[in-house]
Tab-separated table of C-alpha atoms and ligand atoms in Angstrom:
chain	number	residue	atom	x	y	z
A	1	UNK	CA	101.564	114.472	123.854
A	2	UNK	CA	100.632	118.151	124.072
A	3	UNK	CA	99.502	120.034	120.987
A	4	UNK	CA	99.543	123.857	120.994
A	5	UNK	CA	98.292	125.997	118.105
A	6	UNK	CA	99.704	129.514	117.712
A	7	UNK	CA	99.985	132.021	114.860
A	8	UNK	CA	102.970	133.726	113.244
A	9	UNK	CA	103.155	137.472	112.552
A	10	UNK	CA	101.634	137.104	109.069
A	11	UNK	CA	98.773	134.940	110.286
A	12	UNK	CA	100.160	131.544	109.386
A	13	UNK	CA	99.365	128.709	111.782
A	14	UNK	CA	102.150	127.084	113.809
A	15	UNK	CA	101.598	123.956	115.898
A	16	UNK	CA	103.894	122.601	118.603
A	17	UNK	CA	103.865	118.869	119.347
A	18	UNK	CA	105.441	118.318	122.752
A	19	UNK	CA	106.264	115.244	124.765
A	20	UNK	CA	105.914	117.197	128.017
A	21	UNK	CA	102.469	118.407	129.073
A	22	UNK	CA	103.958	121.465	130.814
A	23	UNK	CA	105.829	122.857	127.782
A	24	UNK	CA	105.407	126.670	127.681
A	25	UNK	CA	104.402	127.769	124.170
A	26	UNK	CA	103.385	131.357	124.892
A	27	UNK	CA	106.248	132.994	122.910
A	28	UNK	CA	105.032	135.467	120.281
A	29	UNK	CA	106.422	136.054	116.789
A	30	UNK	CA	107.822	139.621	116.962
A	31	UNK	CA	108.992	139.872	113.354
A	32	UNK	CA	107.520	142.285	110.826
A	33	UNK	CA	106.578	139.997	107.939
A	34	UNK	CA	105.282	140.867	104.496
A	35	UNK	CA	101.716	139.789	103.743
A	36	UNK	CA	101.414	136.197	102.571
A	37	UNK	CA	101.597	135.621	98.818
A	38	UNK	CA	98.478	134.402	97.030
A	39	UNK	CA	98.137	130.737	96.095
A	40	UNK	CA	99.590	129.488	92.850
A	41	UNK	CA	97.271	128.814	89.963
A	42	UNK	CA	96.437	125.376	88.679
A	43	UNK	CA	96.404	124.745	84.970
A	44	UNK	CA	95.033	121.585	83.447
A	45	UNK	CA	97.007	119.747	80.790
A	46	UNK	CA	94.362	118.113	78.601
A	47	UNK	CA	96.959	115.857	76.945
A	48	UNK	CA	98.078	114.161	80.174
A	49	UNK	CA	94.963	114.915	82.274
A	50	UNK	CA	97.232	116.382	84.948
A	51	UNK	CA	97.068	119.580	86.977
A	52	UNK	CA	100.224	121.730	86.996
A	53	UNK	CA	100.717	124.294	89.796
A	54	UNK	CA	102.223	127.548	88.501
A	55	UNK	CA	103.741	129.388	91.455
A	56	UNK	CA	105.688	132.458	90.383
A	57	UNK	CA	106.159	133.768	93.924
A	58	UNK	CA	108.288	130.780	94.969
A	59	UNK	CA	111.341	132.115	93.094
A	60	UNK	CA	112.115	134.461	95.995
A	61	UNK	CA	112.228	131.807	98.708
A	62	UNK	CA	115.123	131.392	101.134
A	63	UNK	CA	118.015	129.412	99.662
A	64	UNK	CA	120.569	127.619	101.880
A	65	UNK	CA	121.069	130.371	104.469
A	66	UNK	CA	124.101	130.192	106.817
A	67	UNK	CA	123.529	128.051	109.938
A	68	UNK	CA	123.188	131.064	112.226
A	69	UNK	CA	120.323	132.347	110.088
A	70	UNK	CA	118.449	129.045	109.872
A	71	UNK	CA	114.698	129.809	109.930
A	72	UNK	CA	113.932	126.335	111.343
A	73	UNK	CA	116.098	126.564	114.462
A	74	UNK	CA	114.362	127.864	117.598
A	75	UNK	CA	114.457	131.628	118.217
A	76	UNK	CA	116.937	133.109	120.674
A	77	UNK	CA	117.383	136.402	122.538
A	78	UNK	CA	119.179	137.872	119.549
A	79	UNK	CA	117.373	136.289	116.619
A	80	UNK	CA	113.779	135.546	115.634
A	81	UNK	CA	113.271	132.487	113.410
A	82	UNK	CA	110.074	130.911	112.085
A	83	UNK	CA	109.665	129.241	115.485
A	84	UNK	CA	109.061	131.847	118.221
A	85	UNK	CA	109.911	129.471	121.092
A	86	UNK	CA	113.492	129.017	122.364
A	87	UNK	CA	113.163	125.239	122.066
A	88	UNK	CA	110.788	122.650	120.648
A	89	UNK	CA	110.285	118.920	120.190
A	90	UNK	CA	108.411	118.784	116.856
A	91	UNK	CA	106.828	121.784	115.201
A	92	UNK	CA	104.627	122.197	112.123
A	93	UNK	CA	103.805	125.469	110.423
A	94	UNK	CA	102.315	126.767	107.204
A	95	UNK	CA	104.903	127.284	104.474
A	96	UNK	CA	105.702	130.956	103.859
A	97	UNK	CA	105.983	130.302	100.116
A	98	UNK	CA	103.291	127.672	99.539
A	99	UNK	CA	102.424	125.959	96.274
A	100	UNK	CA	98.863	125.594	97.600
A	101	UNK	CA	96.996	127.757	100.118
A	102	UNK	CA	93.611	129.166	101.023
A	103	UNK	CA	94.755	132.679	100.061
A	104	UNK	CA	93.361	133.069	96.535
A	105	UNK	CA	94.149	135.710	93.971
A	106	UNK	CA	92.108	136.158	90.824
A	107	UNK	CA	92.519	133.781	87.952
A	108	UNK	CA	91.309	134.389	84.451
A	109	UNK	CA	91.079	132.620	81.145
A	110	UNK	CA	94.597	132.004	79.768
A	111	UNK	CA	93.491	130.801	76.350
A	112	UNK	CA	94.456	127.452	74.888
A	113	UNK	CA	92.584	124.407	76.099
A	114	UNK	CA	93.761	124.790	79.680
A	115	UNK	CA	91.259	125.195	82.467
A	116	UNK	CA	92.613	127.419	85.284
A	117	UNK	CA	91.677	127.378	88.949
A	118	UNK	CA	93.233	128.602	92.198
A	119	UNK	CA	95.732	126.323	93.910
A	120	UNK	CA	93.617	125.836	96.987
A	121	UNK	CA	94.950	123.540	99.665
A	122	UNK	CA	97.787	123.905	102.109
A	123	UNK	CA	101.545	123.406	102.407
A	124	UNK	CA	103.184	122.825	105.759
A	125	UNK	CA	106.732	122.459	107.034
A	126	UNK	CA	107.492	119.796	109.668
A	127	UNK	CA	110.615	120.311	111.793
A	128	UNK	CA	111.663	116.826	112.911
A	129	UNK	CA	113.964	118.094	115.666
A	130	UNK	CA	115.339	121.385	116.992
A	131	UNK	CA	118.899	120.086	116.454
A	132	UNK	CA	120.158	121.731	113.296
A	133	UNK	CA	122.904	119.233	112.467
A	134	UNK	CA	120.924	116.057	113.186
A	135	UNK	CA	119.101	113.945	110.602
A	136	UNK	CA	116.013	111.724	110.545
A	137	UNK	CA	118.264	108.639	110.667
A	138	UNK	CA	119.647	109.770	114.037
A	139	UNK	CA	116.319	110.546	115.731
A	140	UNK	CA	115.450	108.469	118.794
A	141	UNK	CA	112.503	106.077	118.551
A	142	UNK	CA	110.520	108.352	120.878
A	143	UNK	CA	111.229	111.337	118.622
A	144	UNK	CA	110.147	109.428	115.489
A	145	UNK	CA	106.963	108.400	117.315
A	146	UNK	CA	106.261	112.083	118.008
A	147	UNK	CA	106.872	112.973	114.342
A	148	UNK	CA	104.415	110.214	113.397
A	149	UNK	CA	101.830	111.660	115.796
A	150	UNK	CA	102.299	115.016	114.090
A	151	UNK	CA	101.943	113.430	110.616
A	152	UNK	CA	98.793	111.569	111.714
A	153	UNK	CA	97.333	114.732	113.251
A	154	UNK	CA	98.026	116.790	110.136
A	155	UNK	CA	96.676	114.072	107.824
A	156	UNK	CA	93.368	114.003	109.699
A	157	UNK	CA	93.169	117.799	109.964
A	158	UNK	CA	94.171	118.634	106.369
A	159	UNK	CA	91.843	115.938	104.991
A	160	UNK	CA	89.020	117.980	106.503
A	161	UNK	CA	89.837	121.187	104.591
A	162	UNK	CA	87.336	121.910	101.847
A	163	UNK	CA	88.745	121.077	98.414
A	164	UNK	CA	91.655	118.952	99.671
A	165	UNK	CA	91.791	115.605	97.836
A	166	UNK	CA	95.082	114.082	99.022
A	167	UNK	CA	97.574	114.653	101.836
A	168	UNK	CA	101.249	113.942	101.149
A	169	UNK	CA	103.916	114.024	103.895
A	170	UNK	CA	107.439	113.797	102.507
A	171	UNK	CA	111.079	114.580	103.125
A	172	UNK	CA	113.628	115.815	100.606
A	173	UNK	CA	117.111	115.269	101.989
A	174	UNK	CA	120.404	116.552	100.579
A	175	UNK	CA	121.498	119.437	98.398
A	176	UNK	CA	121.688	117.001	95.462
A	177	UNK	CA	117.900	116.605	95.744
A	178	UNK	CA	117.428	120.365	95.745
A	179	UNK	CA	116.718	121.095	99.404
A	180	UNK	CA	116.966	124.776	100.248
A	181	UNK	CA	117.383	124.409	104.042
A	182	UNK	CA	119.808	122.005	105.771
A	183	UNK	CA	117.818	121.714	109.044
A	184	UNK	CA	116.118	118.268	109.347
A	185	UNK	CA	112.616	118.881	108.115
A	186	UNK	CA	109.934	117.583	105.842
A	187	UNK	CA	106.871	118.989	104.195
A	188	UNK	CA	103.213	118.160	103.858
A	189	UNK	CA	101.266	119.023	100.740
A	190	UNK	CA	97.477	118.995	100.906
A	191	UNK	CA	96.594	118.835	97.208
A	192	UNK	CA	93.327	120.003	95.632
A	193	UNK	CA	93.465	116.976	93.302
A	194	UNK	CA	94.565	113.335	93.404
A	195	UNK	CA	98.202	113.109	92.291
A	196	UNK	CA	99.110	111.367	89.001
A	197	UNK	CA	101.058	108.538	90.644
A	198	UNK	CA	98.258	107.734	93.091
A	199	UNK	CA	95.742	107.745	90.227
A	200	UNK	CA	97.923	105.250	88.348
A	201	UNK	CA	98.353	102.974	91.347
A	202	UNK	CA	94.658	103.019	92.247
A	203	UNK	CA	93.728	102.390	88.610
A	204	UNK	CA	95.931	99.290	88.620
A	205	UNK	CA	94.513	98.194	91.983
A	206	UNK	CA	90.942	98.552	90.706
A	207	UNK	CA	91.655	96.408	87.623
A	208	UNK	CA	93.491	93.724	89.604
A	209	UNK	CA	91.425	90.574	89.944
A	210	UNK	CA	93.171	89.024	92.956
A	211	UNK	CA	92.797	90.406	96.470
A	212	UNK	CA	94.182	93.834	97.350
A	213	UNK	CA	96.990	94.543	94.876
A	214	UNK	CA	99.282	96.277	97.385
A	215	UNK	CA	98.768	93.502	99.965
A	216	UNK	CA	99.585	90.886	97.321
A	217	UNK	CA	102.755	92.748	96.293
A	218	UNK	CA	103.834	92.855	99.944
A	219	UNK	CA	103.031	89.167	100.501
A	220	UNK	CA	104.922	88.148	97.353
A	221	UNK	CA	107.999	90.178	98.348
A	222	UNK	CA	107.957	88.703	101.851
A	223	UNK	CA	107.657	85.235	100.384
A	224	UNK	CA	110.436	85.740	97.789
A	225	UNK	CA	112.673	87.361	100.390
A	226	UNK	CA	115.453	88.241	97.944
A	227	UNK	CA	114.626	91.930	97.953
A	228	UNK	CA	113.628	92.297	101.619
A	229	UNK	CA	115.950	94.776	103.340
A	230	UNK	CA	114.551	94.633	106.887
A	231	UNK	CA	111.372	93.609	108.660
A	232	UNK	CA	109.786	93.245	112.064
A	233	UNK	CA	106.421	91.920	113.256
A	234	UNK	CA	104.437	94.870	111.886
A	235	UNK	CA	106.448	96.318	108.965
A	236	UNK	CA	108.528	95.165	105.991
A	237	UNK	CA	111.023	97.191	103.936
A	238	UNK	CA	111.895	95.847	100.491
A	239	UNK	CA	113.352	96.936	97.173
A	240	UNK	CA	110.558	96.648	94.595
A	241	UNK	CA	111.191	94.099	91.831
A	242	UNK	CA	110.863	96.808	89.184
A	243	UNK	CA	112.710	99.567	91.056
A	244	UNK	CA	113.066	102.783	89.058
A	245	UNK	CA	115.840	104.283	91.159
A	246	UNK	CA	119.341	102.932	91.914
A	247	UNK	CA	118.429	102.587	95.599
A	248	UNK	CA	114.714	102.404	96.265
A	249	UNK	CA	113.002	100.931	99.321
A	250	UNK	CA	109.270	100.594	99.958
A	251	UNK	CA	108.106	100.272	103.556
A	252	UNK	CA	104.692	98.684	104.210
A	253	UNK	CA	102.749	98.016	107.404
A	254	UNK	CA	101.540	94.401	107.465
A	255	UNK	CA	97.979	95.604	108.055
A	256	UNK	CA	96.195	97.449	105.279
A	257	UNK	CA	95.291	100.978	106.412
A	258	UNK	CA	94.401	104.003	104.251
A	259	UNK	CA	96.575	106.604	105.947
A	260	UNK	CA	98.869	107.541	108.815
A	261	UNK	CA	95.958	108.551	111.012
A	262	UNK	CA	94.711	104.944	110.905
A	263	UNK	CA	97.923	103.374	112.271
A	264	UNK	CA	97.759	101.923	115.774
A	265	UNK	CA	100.124	103.071	118.493
A	266	UNK	CA	101.967	99.732	118.231
A	267	UNK	CA	102.400	100.169	114.472
A	268	UNK	CA	103.793	103.674	114.917
A	269	UNK	CA	106.204	102.469	117.582
A	270	UNK	CA	107.390	99.565	115.408
A	271	UNK	CA	107.991	101.819	112.384
A	272	UNK	CA	110.639	103.973	114.063
A	273	UNK	CA	113.492	101.454	114.592
A	274	UNK	CA	112.896	99.786	111.231
A	275	UNK	CA	112.831	102.978	109.179
A	276	UNK	CA	115.803	104.666	110.850
A	277	UNK	CA	117.869	101.479	110.396
A	278	UNK	CA	117.085	101.590	106.652
A	279	UNK	CA	118.107	105.269	106.513
A	280	UNK	CA	121.384	104.488	108.296
A	281	UNK	CA	122.016	101.616	105.868
A	282	UNK	CA	121.547	104.073	102.987
A	283	UNK	CA	124.100	106.445	104.526
A	284	UNK	CA	126.496	103.527	105.141
A	285	UNK	CA	126.401	102.382	101.487
A	286	UNK	CA	129.051	104.769	100.225
A	287	UNK	CA	130.099	106.398	103.499
A	288	UNK	CA	128.435	109.683	102.573
A	289	UNK	CA	125.087	111.160	103.582
A	290	UNK	CA	122.753	109.857	100.874
A	291	UNK	CA	120.462	112.332	99.168
A	292	UNK	CA	116.960	110.879	99.213
A	293	UNK	CA	113.259	111.500	98.801
A	294	UNK	CA	110.987	109.813	101.317
A	295	UNK	CA	107.323	109.826	100.320
A	296	UNK	CA	104.225	108.671	102.211
A	297	UNK	CA	101.609	107.284	99.862
A	298	UNK	CA	98.215	107.744	101.482
A	299	UNK	CA	94.693	107.077	100.221
A	300	UNK	CA	92.929	110.047	98.643
A	301	UNK	CA	90.488	111.784	100.965
A	302	UNK	CA	87.354	110.920	98.998
A	303	UNK	CA	87.822	107.728	97.005
A	304	UNK	CA	89.767	104.493	96.778
A	305	UNK	CA	90.207	104.281	100.534
A	306	UNK	CA	89.535	100.535	100.583
A	307	UNK	CA	91.797	99.970	97.531
A	308	UNK	CA	94.700	102.109	98.723
A	309	UNK	CA	97.359	100.893	101.151
A	310	UNK	CA	99.467	103.270	103.206
A	311	UNK	CA	103.134	102.819	102.401
A	312	UNK	CA	106.345	104.776	102.191
A	313	UNK	CA	108.463	104.979	99.043
A	314	UNK	CA	112.059	105.973	99.750
A	315	UNK	CA	114.599	106.439	96.992
A	316	UNK	CA	117.990	107.952	96.300
A	317	UNK	CA	119.394	109.391	93.106
A	318	UNK	CA	122.936	108.343	94.089
A	319	UNK	CA	124.025	105.208	92.211
A	320	UNK	CA	127.712	105.152	93.183
A	321	UNK	CA	130.223	107.353	95.047
A	322	UNK	CA	130.422	110.573	93.052
A	323	UNK	CA	127.695	109.475	90.634
A	324	UNK	CA	124.120	110.717	90.611
A	325	UNK	CA	121.270	109.514	88.467
A	326	UNK	CA	119.699	112.443	86.700
A	327	UNK	CA	116.362	112.304	84.995
A	328	UNK	CA	117.525	112.563	81.417
A	329	UNK	CA	115.789	112.075	78.090
A	330	UNK	CA	113.981	108.785	78.569
A	331	UNK	CA	112.826	109.457	82.124
A	332	UNK	CA	112.078	113.176	81.826
A	333	UNK	CA	110.609	113.234	78.358
A	334	UNK	CA	108.859	109.873	78.243
A	335	UNK	CA	108.485	108.784	81.870
A	336	UNK	CA	110.346	105.607	80.854
A	337	UNK	CA	112.863	104.613	83.527
A	338	UNK	CA	116.178	102.850	82.991
A	339	UNK	CA	117.824	101.625	86.220
A	340	UNK	CA	121.526	100.692	86.224
A	341	UNK	CA	121.423	98.838	89.550
A	342	UNK	CA	119.942	95.342	89.846
A	343	UNK	CA	117.204	95.515	92.547
A	344	UNK	CA	118.354	92.225	94.147
A	345	UNK	CA	121.905	93.597	94.370
A	346	UNK	CA	120.666	96.884	95.849
A	347	UNK	CA	118.695	94.890	98.454
A	348	UNK	CA	121.721	92.733	99.290
A	349	UNK	CA	123.949	95.804	99.711
A	350	UNK	CA	121.418	97.527	101.972
A	351	UNK	CA	120.648	94.373	103.986
A	352	UNK	CA	124.340	93.882	104.765
A	353	UNK	CA	124.499	97.382	106.234
A	354	UNK	CA	121.465	97.158	108.510
A	355	UNK	CA	122.575	97.569	112.139
A	356	UNK	CA	120.634	95.640	114.755
B	401	LIG	ZN1	118.389	124.998	111.917
């Protein structure tokens, strides 16, 4: 793998991850770009003990441009995109409209009981492939392995930035989920705080009196078997017993590691065929591309690293052909989920569509 760091016209970093050691990455960004916006501000909600990022500048971001104006396709003789090169394998660059960045404005007292601080951190875009009309489910195993190398590299690098507390690689897929660009890509958020869901999970893990809570959940699901969707020697994918979403799959490595950077080469290689087969099963459920969110849960940078357990939580808001689950009153207002699909039935449906 060859890793090349370059910079875009407005100073943002762009990193090529190439399979070939002789890839030429000397192309320069010739666009005239506006200066980068300042970071959002963080406001603390004393009632929920959560930080909320307020990012006014994000309203102007690119929204579903036509294919021939895709900013994530390689550049060409006639058009300059976000990626200066005319081709690429995997590329990562700083988001032009980030929720978190190192580019601070000034933040004052806003009154109320809310503490305010700059949204330090970093937001990156990961292009999974240069092929605009592809999808993660159709990537080759070698391509997924390269994406995983990029994720691992970014996790290690972003964890080292001052103030970063958690690194979160994820993919939003489908217009129903609110994606603004169709090109296969994901994002990485390097948060200046530990996210609410991770805090909850680590709190539960610290109060658990057995072994490692996540490891015990995995072992129990493997033993029960009724909700297992697919597995191989190093990974298992299962629908959690108390799934919140109509179709929700958690993917765990069999070995407890804190983050993607800690996976072995064998574990990365074994993830690719398992995960893409689960994604294809999702798409096969109703014969339409399923909208989904795929979220890597990694240990925080500074605490809970022995309690945490790297895993991926994948879920779709589609519950039937033509029917989406929206977060309505109970979920949105109270955080209390009601799921209309029996997890064992969801697992059975997915399992029957796994191709081997
Ligand atoms: Zn594209």
